[in-house]
Amino acid sequence: MIGKVLSSDFMKIRRTWIWLLIFLGPFGVVSLQAINFSLRYDYLTKLYADDLWGGLLNNVQYLAAPALLFGITLIASMIAGLEHRLNSWKQLLALPVSRFHVFTAKFALNLILLLSACVLLAAGSILLGAGLGFGWDIPWQRLFIISFYPFFAAMPVLALQLWLSIVMRNQAIPLTCGIMGTILSLYSIKMPDWIPLKWPHLVNAADVPEYSVLAGLAAGAVIYTASLVHFARRDVN
């Protein structure tokens, strides 16, 4: 049943700007780094002479984390806002489909779209490094970490933003929360390790990025469960 609801959701977003945003996020990150390395090529290649790919990927990661949080905010709001604008929540919930399936399909749609953006980021990073003349000795593990770990660590943000976007008809509130969270995340490296906005940056006292991922997945599961229970009991206009 989730598959049928998810298929319907994909049909709904077919003629929206969502797919363009999924492309523009990674493209923007890679493009900014392309400009950065092009303008400061001699300096940066000397700075990262011992590990050119590592230096490039570190710079990509610095921009990717806030871009991801902002993307989560926009995509969750657009998906939920589509139902609000069409006044279709009551019609949707009146169908012989459980609220669990409806909410889970929305969550899965966000996951698929944002994972697609992560794949595009990885591909763009590879092309950028090759274009800059760094060769094809790509550190695949590091590439996977910077491309996908921040997304897994950002699960609490995704669950919360989707929750707010669904239960609030006025999308200004979840958008404001998400934008403020994105701005705060730029300064989160100096925050305590238990702050969720810090987790997508993969920085912690133990210097183990997997800790941030595990914390994000665990907290995300808790918020998703709480939001699912709330959605199942609440009227959505």
PDB file of C-alpha atoms in Angstrom:
ATOM      1  CA  MET A   1       0.000   0.000   0.000  1.00  0.00           C
ATOM      2  CA  ILE A   2       2.856   2.386   0.767  1.00  0.00           C
ATOM      3  CA  GLY A   3       4.136   1.778  -2.747  1.00  0.00           C
ATOM      4  CA  LYS A   4       0.826   2.886  -4.285  1.00  0.00           C
ATOM      5  CA  VAL A   5       0.679   6.032  -2.155  1.00  0.00           C
ATOM      6  CA  LEU A   6       4.316   6.788  -2.960  1.00  0.00           C
ATOM      7  CA  SER A   7       3.646   6.331  -6.671  1.00  0.00           C
ATOM      8  CA  SER A   8       0.769   8.796  -6.390  1.00  0.00           C
ATOM      9  CA  ASP A   9       3.024  11.289  -4.607  1.00  0.00           C
ATOM     10  CA  PHE A  10       5.592  11.050  -7.396  1.00  0.00           C
ATOM     11  CA  MET A  11       2.858  11.851  -9.893  1.00  0.00           C
ATOM     12  CA  LYS A  12       1.884  14.926  -7.879  1.00  0.00           C
ATOM     13  CA  ILE A  13       5.396  16.409  -7.911  1.00  0.00           C
ATOM     14  CA  ARG A  14       6.030  15.635 -11.575  1.00  0.00           C
ATOM     15  CA  ARG A  15       5.254  19.171 -12.755  1.00  0.00           C
ATOM     16  CA  THR A  16       6.667  21.043  -9.783  1.00  0.00           C
ATOM     17  CA  TRP A  17      10.016  22.729  -9.160  1.00  0.00           C
ATOM     18  CA  ILE A  18      11.087  20.011  -6.727  1.00  0.00           C
ATOM     19  CA  TRP A  19      13.199  18.031  -9.193  1.00  0.00           C
ATOM     20  CA  LEU A  20      14.964  21.195 -10.299  1.00  0.00           C
ATOM     21  CA  LEU A  21      15.804  21.984  -6.665  1.00  0.00           C
ATOM     22  CA  ILE A  22      17.204  18.478  -6.211  1.00  0.00           C
ATOM     23  CA  PHE A  23      19.601  19.232  -9.049  1.00  0.00           C
ATOM     24  CA  LEU A  24      20.384  22.820  -8.106  1.00  0.00           C
ATOM     25  CA  GLY A  25      21.504  21.983  -4.545  1.00  0.00           C
ATOM     26  CA  PRO A  26      24.469  19.740  -5.476  1.00  0.00           C
ATOM     27  CA  PHE A  27      25.161  21.815  -8.579  1.00  0.00           C
ATOM     28  CA  GLY A  28      25.431  24.950  -6.461  1.00  0.00           C
ATOM     29  CA  VAL A  29      27.816  23.344  -3.972  1.00  0.00           C
ATOM     30  CA  VAL A  30      30.061  21.931  -6.685  1.00  0.00           C
ATOM     31  CA  SER A  31      29.952  25.162  -8.696  1.00  0.00           C
ATOM     32  CA  LEU A  32      30.993  27.277  -5.719  1.00  0.00           C
ATOM     33  CA  GLN A  33      33.934  24.977  -5.082  1.00  0.00           C
ATOM     34  CA  ALA A  34      34.823  25.064  -8.761  1.00  0.00           C
ATOM     35  CA  ILE A  35      34.992  28.856  -8.537  1.00  0.00           C
ATOM     36  CA  ASN A  36      36.916  28.657  -5.260  1.00  0.00           C
ATOM     37  CA  PHE A  37      39.575  26.319  -6.662  1.00  0.00           C
ATOM     38  CA  SER A  38      39.751  28.110 -10.005  1.00  0.00           C
ATOM     39  CA  LEU A  39      40.421  31.491  -8.422  1.00  0.00           C
ATOM     40  CA  ARG A  40      42.883  30.142  -5.851  1.00  0.00           C
ATOM     41  CA  TYR A  41      44.231  27.133  -7.725  1.00  0.00           C
ATOM     42  CA  ASP A  42      47.935  27.661  -7.030  1.00  0.00           C
ATOM     43  CA  TYR A  43      47.394  28.436  -3.347  1.00  0.00           C
ATOM     44  CA  LEU A  44      44.987  25.564  -2.685  1.00  0.00           C
ATOM     45  CA  THR A  45      46.979  22.963  -4.587  1.00  0.00           C
ATOM     46  CA  LYS A  46      50.043  23.889  -2.560  1.00  0.00           C
ATOM     47  CA  LEU A  47      48.019  23.835   0.650  1.00  0.00           C
ATOM     48  CA  TYR A  48      46.627  20.375  -0.112  1.00  0.00           C
ATOM     49  CA  ALA A  49      49.637  19.105  -2.017  1.00  0.00           C
ATOM     50  CA  ASP A  50      49.831  15.953   0.102  1.00  0.00           C
ATOM     51  CA  ASP A  51      46.158  15.104  -0.439  1.00  0.00           C
ATOM     52  CA  LEU A  52      44.477  17.049  -3.239  1.00  0.00           C
ATOM     53  CA  TRP A  53      41.301  14.957  -3.228  1.00  0.00           C
ATOM     54  CA  GLY A  54      41.030  15.152   0.549  1.00  0.00           C
ATOM     55  CA  GLY A  55      41.319  18.942   0.463  1.00  0.00           C
ATOM     56  CA  LEU A  56      38.683  19.207  -2.236  1.00  0.00           C
ATOM     57  CA  LEU A  57      36.243  16.916  -0.452  1.00  0.00           C
ATOM     58  CA  ASN A  58      36.711  18.765   2.843  1.00  0.00           C
ATOM     59  CA  ASN A  59      35.770  22.005   1.106  1.00  0.00           C
ATOM     60  CA  VAL A  60      32.753  20.368  -0.527  1.00  0.00           C
ATOM     61  CA  GLN A  61      31.598  19.028   2.829  1.00  0.00           C
ATOM     62  CA  TYR A  62      31.805  22.477   4.418  1.00  0.00           C
ATOM     63  CA  LEU A  63      29.162  23.776   2.002  1.00  0.00           C
ATOM     64  CA  ALA A  64      27.196  20.543   1.649  1.00  0.00           C
ATOM     65  CA  ALA A  65      25.972  20.369   5.260  1.00  0.00           C
ATOM     66  CA  PRO A  66      24.108  23.734   5.356  1.00  0.00           C
ATOM     67  CA  ALA A  67      22.912  23.195   1.778  1.00  0.00           C
ATOM     68  CA  LEU A  68      21.460  19.863   2.854  1.00  0.00           C
ATOM     69  CA  LEU A  69      19.607  21.376   5.819  1.00  0.00           C
ATOM     70  CA  PHE A  70      18.201  24.150   3.641  1.00  0.00           C
ATOM     71  CA  GLY A  71      17.207  21.594   1.015  1.00  0.00           C
ATOM     72  CA  ILE A  72      15.407  19.478   3.605  1.00  0.00           C
ATOM     73  CA  THR A  73      13.435  22.548   4.664  1.00  0.00           C
ATOM     74  CA  LEU A  74      12.384  23.458   1.131  1.00  0.00           C
ATOM     75  CA  ILE A  75      11.553  19.949  -0.074  1.00  0.00           C
ATOM     76  CA  ALA A  76       9.508  19.006   3.017  1.00  0.00           C
ATOM     77  CA  SER A  77       7.591  22.280   2.807  1.00  0.00           C
ATOM     78  CA  MET A  78       6.911  21.953  -0.923  1.00  0.00           C
ATOM     79  CA  ILE A  79       5.682  18.364  -0.655  1.00  0.00           C
ATOM     80  CA  ALA A  80       3.348  19.088   2.259  1.00  0.00           C
ATOM     81  CA  GLY A  81       2.412  22.510   0.908  1.00  0.00           C
ATOM     82  CA  LEU A  82       1.187  20.939  -2.310  1.00  0.00           C
ATOM     83  CA  GLU A  83      -1.503  19.072  -0.359  1.00  0.00           C
ATOM     84  CA  HIS A  84      -2.379  22.206   1.625  1.00  0.00           C
ATOM     85  CA  ARG A  85      -2.747  24.361  -1.503  1.00  0.00           C
ATOM     86  CA  LEU A  86      -5.002  21.818  -3.183  1.00  0.00           C
ATOM     87  CA  ASN A  87      -7.022  21.340   0.016  1.00  0.00           C
ATOM     88  CA  SER A  88      -6.585  17.624  -0.527  1.00  0.00           C
ATOM     89  CA  TRP A  89      -5.681  16.356   2.963  1.00  0.00           C
ATOM     90  CA  LYS A  90      -9.254  15.476   3.878  1.00  0.00           C
ATOM     91  CA  GLN A  91      -9.846  13.764   0.537  1.00  0.00           C
ATOM     92  CA  LEU A  92      -6.573  11.877   0.857  1.00  0.00           C
ATOM     93  CA  LEU A  93      -7.296  10.729   4.397  1.00  0.00           C
ATOM     94  CA  ALA A  94     -10.827   9.727   3.438  1.00  0.00           C
ATOM     95  CA  LEU A  95      -9.432   7.090   1.071  1.00  0.00           C
ATOM     96  CA  PRO A  96      -9.097   3.467   2.289  1.00  0.00           C
ATOM     97  CA  VAL A  97      -5.473   4.118   3.192  1.00  0.00           C
ATOM     98  CA  SER A  98      -4.156   4.257   6.730  1.00  0.00           C
ATOM     99  CA  ARG A  99      -2.556   7.414   8.041  1.00  0.00           C
ATOM    100  CA  PHE A 100       0.570   5.352   8.679  1.00  0.00           C
ATOM    101  CA  HIS A 101       0.871   4.681   4.953  1.00  0.00           C
ATOM    102  CA  VAL A 102       0.186   8.308   4.032  1.00  0.00           C
ATOM    103  CA  PHE A 103       2.774   9.754   6.412  1.00  0.00           C
ATOM    104  CA  THR A 104       5.373   7.071   5.702  1.00  0.00           C
ATOM    105  CA  ALA A 105       4.988   7.606   1.957  1.00  0.00           C
ATOM    106  CA  LYS A 106       5.623  11.341   2.408  1.00  0.00           C
ATOM    107  CA  PHE A 107       8.690  10.559   4.491  1.00  0.00           C
ATOM    108  CA  ALA A 108       9.932   8.013   1.946  1.00  0.00           C
ATOM    109  CA  LEU A 109       9.428  10.534  -0.861  1.00  0.00           C
ATOM    110  CA  ASN A 110      11.646  13.014   0.960  1.00  0.00           C
ATOM    111  CA  LEU A 111      14.253  10.305   1.533  1.00  0.00           C
ATOM    112  CA  ILE A 112      14.365   9.318  -2.137  1.00  0.00           C
ATOM    113  CA  LEU A 113      14.579  12.893  -3.380  1.00  0.00           C
ATOM    114  CA  LEU A 114      17.330  13.887  -0.959  1.00  0.00           C
ATOM    115  CA  LEU A 115      19.289  10.692  -1.562  1.00  0.00           C
ATOM    116  CA  SER A 116      19.151  11.549  -5.258  1.00  0.00           C
ATOM    117  CA  ALA A 117      20.731  14.892  -4.402  1.00  0.00           C
ATOM    118  CA  CYS A 118      23.469  13.074  -2.462  1.00  0.00           C
ATOM    119  CA  VAL A 119      24.217  10.903  -5.503  1.00  0.00           C
ATOM    120  CA  LEU A 120      24.441  14.008  -7.683  1.00  0.00           C
ATOM    121  CA  LEU A 121      26.805  15.612  -5.152  1.00  0.00           C
ATOM    122  CA  ALA A 122      29.105  12.584  -5.275  1.00  0.00           C
ATOM    123  CA  ALA A 123      29.080  12.550  -9.081  1.00  0.00           C
ATOM    124  CA  GLY A 124      29.682  16.297  -9.248  1.00  0.00           C
ATOM    125  CA  SER A 125      32.595  16.050  -6.810  1.00  0.00           C
ATOM    126  CA  ILE A 126      34.220  13.370  -8.960  1.00  0.00           C
ATOM    127  CA  LEU A 127      33.857  15.448 -12.118  1.00  0.00           C
ATOM    128  CA  LEU A 128      35.182  18.541 -10.369  1.00  0.00           C
ATOM    129  CA  GLY A 129      38.253  16.767  -9.035  1.00  0.00           C
ATOM    130  CA  ALA A 130      38.975  15.243 -12.428  1.00  0.00           C
ATOM    131  CA  GLY A 131      38.446  18.593 -14.119  1.00  0.00           C
ATOM    132  CA  LEU A 132      40.907  20.253 -11.739  1.00  0.00           C
ATOM    133  CA  GLY A 133      43.546  17.712 -12.718  1.00  0.00           C
ATOM    134  CA  PHE A 134      43.585  15.733  -9.474  1.00  0.00           C
ATOM    135  CA  GLY A 135      43.592  12.416 -11.337  1.00  0.00           C
ATOM    136  CA  TRP A 136      41.357   9.405 -10.832  1.00  0.00           C
ATOM    137  CA  ASP A 137      42.851   8.063  -7.619  1.00  0.00           C
ATOM    138  CA  ILE A 138      39.588   8.888  -5.866  1.00  0.00           C
ATOM    139  CA  PRO A 139      39.273   8.240  -2.097  1.00  0.00           C
ATOM    140  CA  TRP A 140      35.957   6.411  -2.412  1.00  0.00           C
ATOM    141  CA  GLN A 141      35.411   5.967   1.303  1.00  0.00           C
ATOM    142  CA  ARG A 142      35.918   9.667   1.951  1.00  0.00           C
ATOM    143  CA  LEU A 143      33.660  10.515  -0.984  1.00  0.00           C
ATOM    144  CA  PHE A 144      30.897   8.310   0.430  1.00  0.00           C
ATOM    145  CA  ILE A 145      31.282   9.895   3.858  1.00  0.00           C
ATOM    146  CA  ILE A 146      30.993  13.500   2.682  1.00  0.00           C
ATOM    147  CA  SER A 147      28.175  12.705   0.253  1.00  0.00           C
ATOM    148  CA  PHE A 148      25.894  10.523   2.398  1.00  0.00           C
ATOM    149  CA  TYR A 149      26.859  10.677   6.074  1.00  0.00           C
ATOM    150  CA  PRO A 150      25.534  14.251   6.550  1.00  0.00           C
ATOM    151  CA  PHE A 151      22.174  13.133   5.167  1.00  0.00           C
ATOM    152  CA  PHE A 152      21.879  10.219   7.593  1.00  0.00           C
ATOM    153  CA  ALA A 153      22.990  12.490  10.446  1.00  0.00           C
ATOM    154  CA  ALA A 154      20.278  15.003   9.471  1.00  0.00           C
ATOM    155  CA  MET A 155      17.382  12.566   9.974  1.00  0.00           C
ATOM    156  CA  PRO A 156      16.049  14.463  13.035  1.00  0.00           C
ATOM    157  CA  VAL A 157      15.829  17.639  10.978  1.00  0.00           C
ATOM    158  CA  LEU A 158      14.043  15.847   8.139  1.00  0.00           C
ATOM    159  CA  ALA A 159      11.534  14.192  10.468  1.00  0.00           C
ATOM    160  CA  LEU A 160      10.866  17.470  12.305  1.00  0.00           C
ATOM    161  CA  GLN A 161      10.534  19.593   9.172  1.00  0.00           C
ATOM    162  CA  LEU A 162       8.148  17.148   7.542  1.00  0.00           C
ATOM    163  CA  TRP A 163       6.086  17.006  10.719  1.00  0.00           C
ATOM    164  CA  LEU A 164       5.822  20.787  10.965  1.00  0.00           C
ATOM    165  CA  SER A 165       5.099  21.173   7.265  1.00  0.00           C
ATOM    166  CA  ILE A 166       2.250  18.652   7.355  1.00  0.00           C
ATOM    167  CA  VAL A 167       0.476  19.801  10.510  1.00  0.00           C
ATOM    168  CA  MET A 168       0.804  23.531   9.779  1.00  0.00           C
ATOM    169  CA  ARG A 169      -1.096  24.987   6.855  1.00  0.00           C
ATOM    170  CA  ASN A 170       0.924  28.203   7.022  1.00  0.00           C
ATOM    171  CA  GLN A 171       4.279  27.133   5.583  1.00  0.00           C
ATOM    172  CA  ALA A 172       5.966  30.325   6.775  1.00  0.00           C
ATOM    173  CA  ILE A 173       6.435  28.745  10.213  1.00  0.00           C
ATOM    174  CA  PRO A 174       8.284  25.532   9.186  1.00  0.00           C
ATOM    175  CA  LEU A 175      10.242  27.493   6.581  1.00  0.00           C
ATOM    176  CA  THR A 176      11.335  30.023   9.189  1.00  0.00           C
ATOM    177  CA  CYS A 177      12.339  27.250  11.593  1.00  0.00           C
ATOM    178  CA  GLY A 178      14.318  25.486   8.891  1.00  0.00           C
ATOM    179  CA  ILE A 179      16.087  28.605   7.679  1.00  0.00           C
ATOM    180  CA  MET A 180      17.006  29.617  11.224  1.00  0.00           C
ATOM    181  CA  GLY A 181      18.277  26.104  11.850  1.00  0.00           C
ATOM    182  CA  THR A 182      20.409  26.270   8.705  1.00  0.00           C
ATOM    183  CA  ILE A 183      21.937  29.572   9.809  1.00  0.00           C
ATOM    184  CA  LEU A 184      22.621  28.259  13.314  1.00  0.00           C
ATOM    185  CA  SER A 185      24.238  25.152  11.855  1.00  0.00           C
ATOM    186  CA  LEU A 186      26.991  27.345  10.413  1.00  0.00           C
ATOM    187  CA  TYR A 187      28.103  28.023  13.979  1.00  0.00           C
ATOM    188  CA  SER A 188      27.251  24.597  15.384  1.00  0.00           C
ATOM    189  CA  ILE A 189      30.797  23.219  15.260  1.00  0.00           C
ATOM    190  CA  LYS A 190      31.479  24.997  18.550  1.00  0.00           C
ATOM    191  CA  MET A 191      28.243  23.711  20.101  1.00  0.00           C
ATOM    192  CA  PRO A 192      28.016  20.628  22.375  1.00  0.00           C
ATOM    193  CA  ASP A 193      27.975  17.258  20.621  1.00  0.00           C
ATOM    194  CA  TRP A 194      24.366  16.591  21.611  1.00  0.00           C
ATOM    195  CA  ILE A 195      23.029  19.433  19.437  1.00  0.00           C
ATOM    196  CA  PRO A 196      21.396  17.817  16.342  1.00  0.00           C
ATOM    197  CA  LEU A 197      22.343  20.737  14.079  1.00  0.00           C
ATOM    198  CA  LYS A 198      25.987  19.805  14.627  1.00  0.00           C
ATOM    199  CA  TRP A 199      25.620  16.206  13.503  1.00  0.00           C
ATOM    200  CA  PRO A 200      25.488  16.822   9.703  1.00  0.00           C
ATOM    201  CA  HIS A 201      28.933  18.437   9.966  1.00  0.00           C
ATOM    202  CA  LEU A 202      30.249  15.076  11.277  1.00  0.00           C
ATOM    203  CA  VAL A 203      32.239  16.837  13.994  1.00  0.00           C
ATOM    204  CA  ASN A 204      32.381  15.432  17.522  1.00  0.00           C
ATOM    205  CA  ALA A 205      34.789  15.150  20.437  1.00  0.00           C
ATOM    206  CA  ALA A 206      35.698  11.577  19.512  1.00  0.00           C
ATOM    207  CA  ASP A 207      36.440  12.597  15.899  1.00  0.00           C
ATOM    208  CA  VAL A 208      34.388   9.626  14.683  1.00  0.00           C
ATOM    209  CA  PRO A 209      31.839  10.660  12.013  1.00  0.00           C
ATOM    210  CA  GLU A 210      29.905   7.434  12.506  1.00  0.00           C
ATOM    211  CA  TYR A 211      28.897   8.656  15.974  1.00  0.00           C
ATOM    212  CA  SER A 212      27.115  11.622  14.386  1.00  0.00           C
ATOM    213  CA  VAL A 213      25.401   9.287  11.916  1.00  0.00           C
ATOM    214  CA  LEU A 214      24.211   6.891  14.620  1.00  0.00           C
ATOM    215  CA  ALA A 215      22.958   9.778  16.751  1.00  0.00           C
ATOM    216  CA  GLY A 216      21.098  11.207  13.776  1.00  0.00           C
ATOM    217  CA  LEU A 217      19.476   7.902  12.849  1.00  0.00           C
ATOM    218  CA  ALA A 218      18.423   7.209  16.439  1.00  0.00           C
ATOM    219  CA  ALA A 219      17.004  10.688  17.071  1.00  0.00           C
ATOM    220  CA  GLY A 220      15.388  10.690  13.652  1.00  0.00           C
ATOM    221  CA  ALA A 221      13.603   7.417  14.417  1.00  0.00           C
ATOM    222  CA  VAL A 222      12.287   8.859  17.682  1.00  0.00           C
ATOM    223  CA  ILE A 223      10.991  12.056  16.060  1.00  0.00           C
ATOM    224  CA  TYR A 224       9.529  10.134  13.131  1.00  0.00           C
ATOM    225  CA  THR A 225       7.648   7.820  15.517  1.00  0.00           C
ATOM    226  CA  ALA A 226       6.366  10.749  17.587  1.00  0.00           C
ATOM    227  CA  SER A 227       5.269  12.637  14.484  1.00  0.00           C
ATOM    228  CA  LEU A 228       3.552   9.547  13.088  1.00  0.00           C
ATOM    229  CA  VAL A 229       1.567   9.072  16.309  1.00  0.00           C
ATOM    230  CA  HIS A 230       0.646  12.768  16.322  1.00  0.00           C
ATOM    231  CA  PHE A 231      -0.404  12.697  12.655  1.00  0.00           C
ATOM    232  CA  ALA A 232      -2.551   9.609  13.254  1.00  0.00           C
ATOM    233  CA  ARG A 233      -4.505  11.373  16.021  1.00  0.00           C
ATOM    234  CA  ARG A 234      -4.744  14.910  14.641  1.00  0.00           C
ATOM    235  CA  ASP A 235      -7.039  16.450  12.070  1.00  0.00           C
ATOM    236  CA  VAL A 236      -5.149  17.915   9.148  1.00  0.00           C
ATOM    237  CA  ASN A 237      -6.867  20.679   7.178  1.00  0.00           C
TER     238      ASN A 237
END
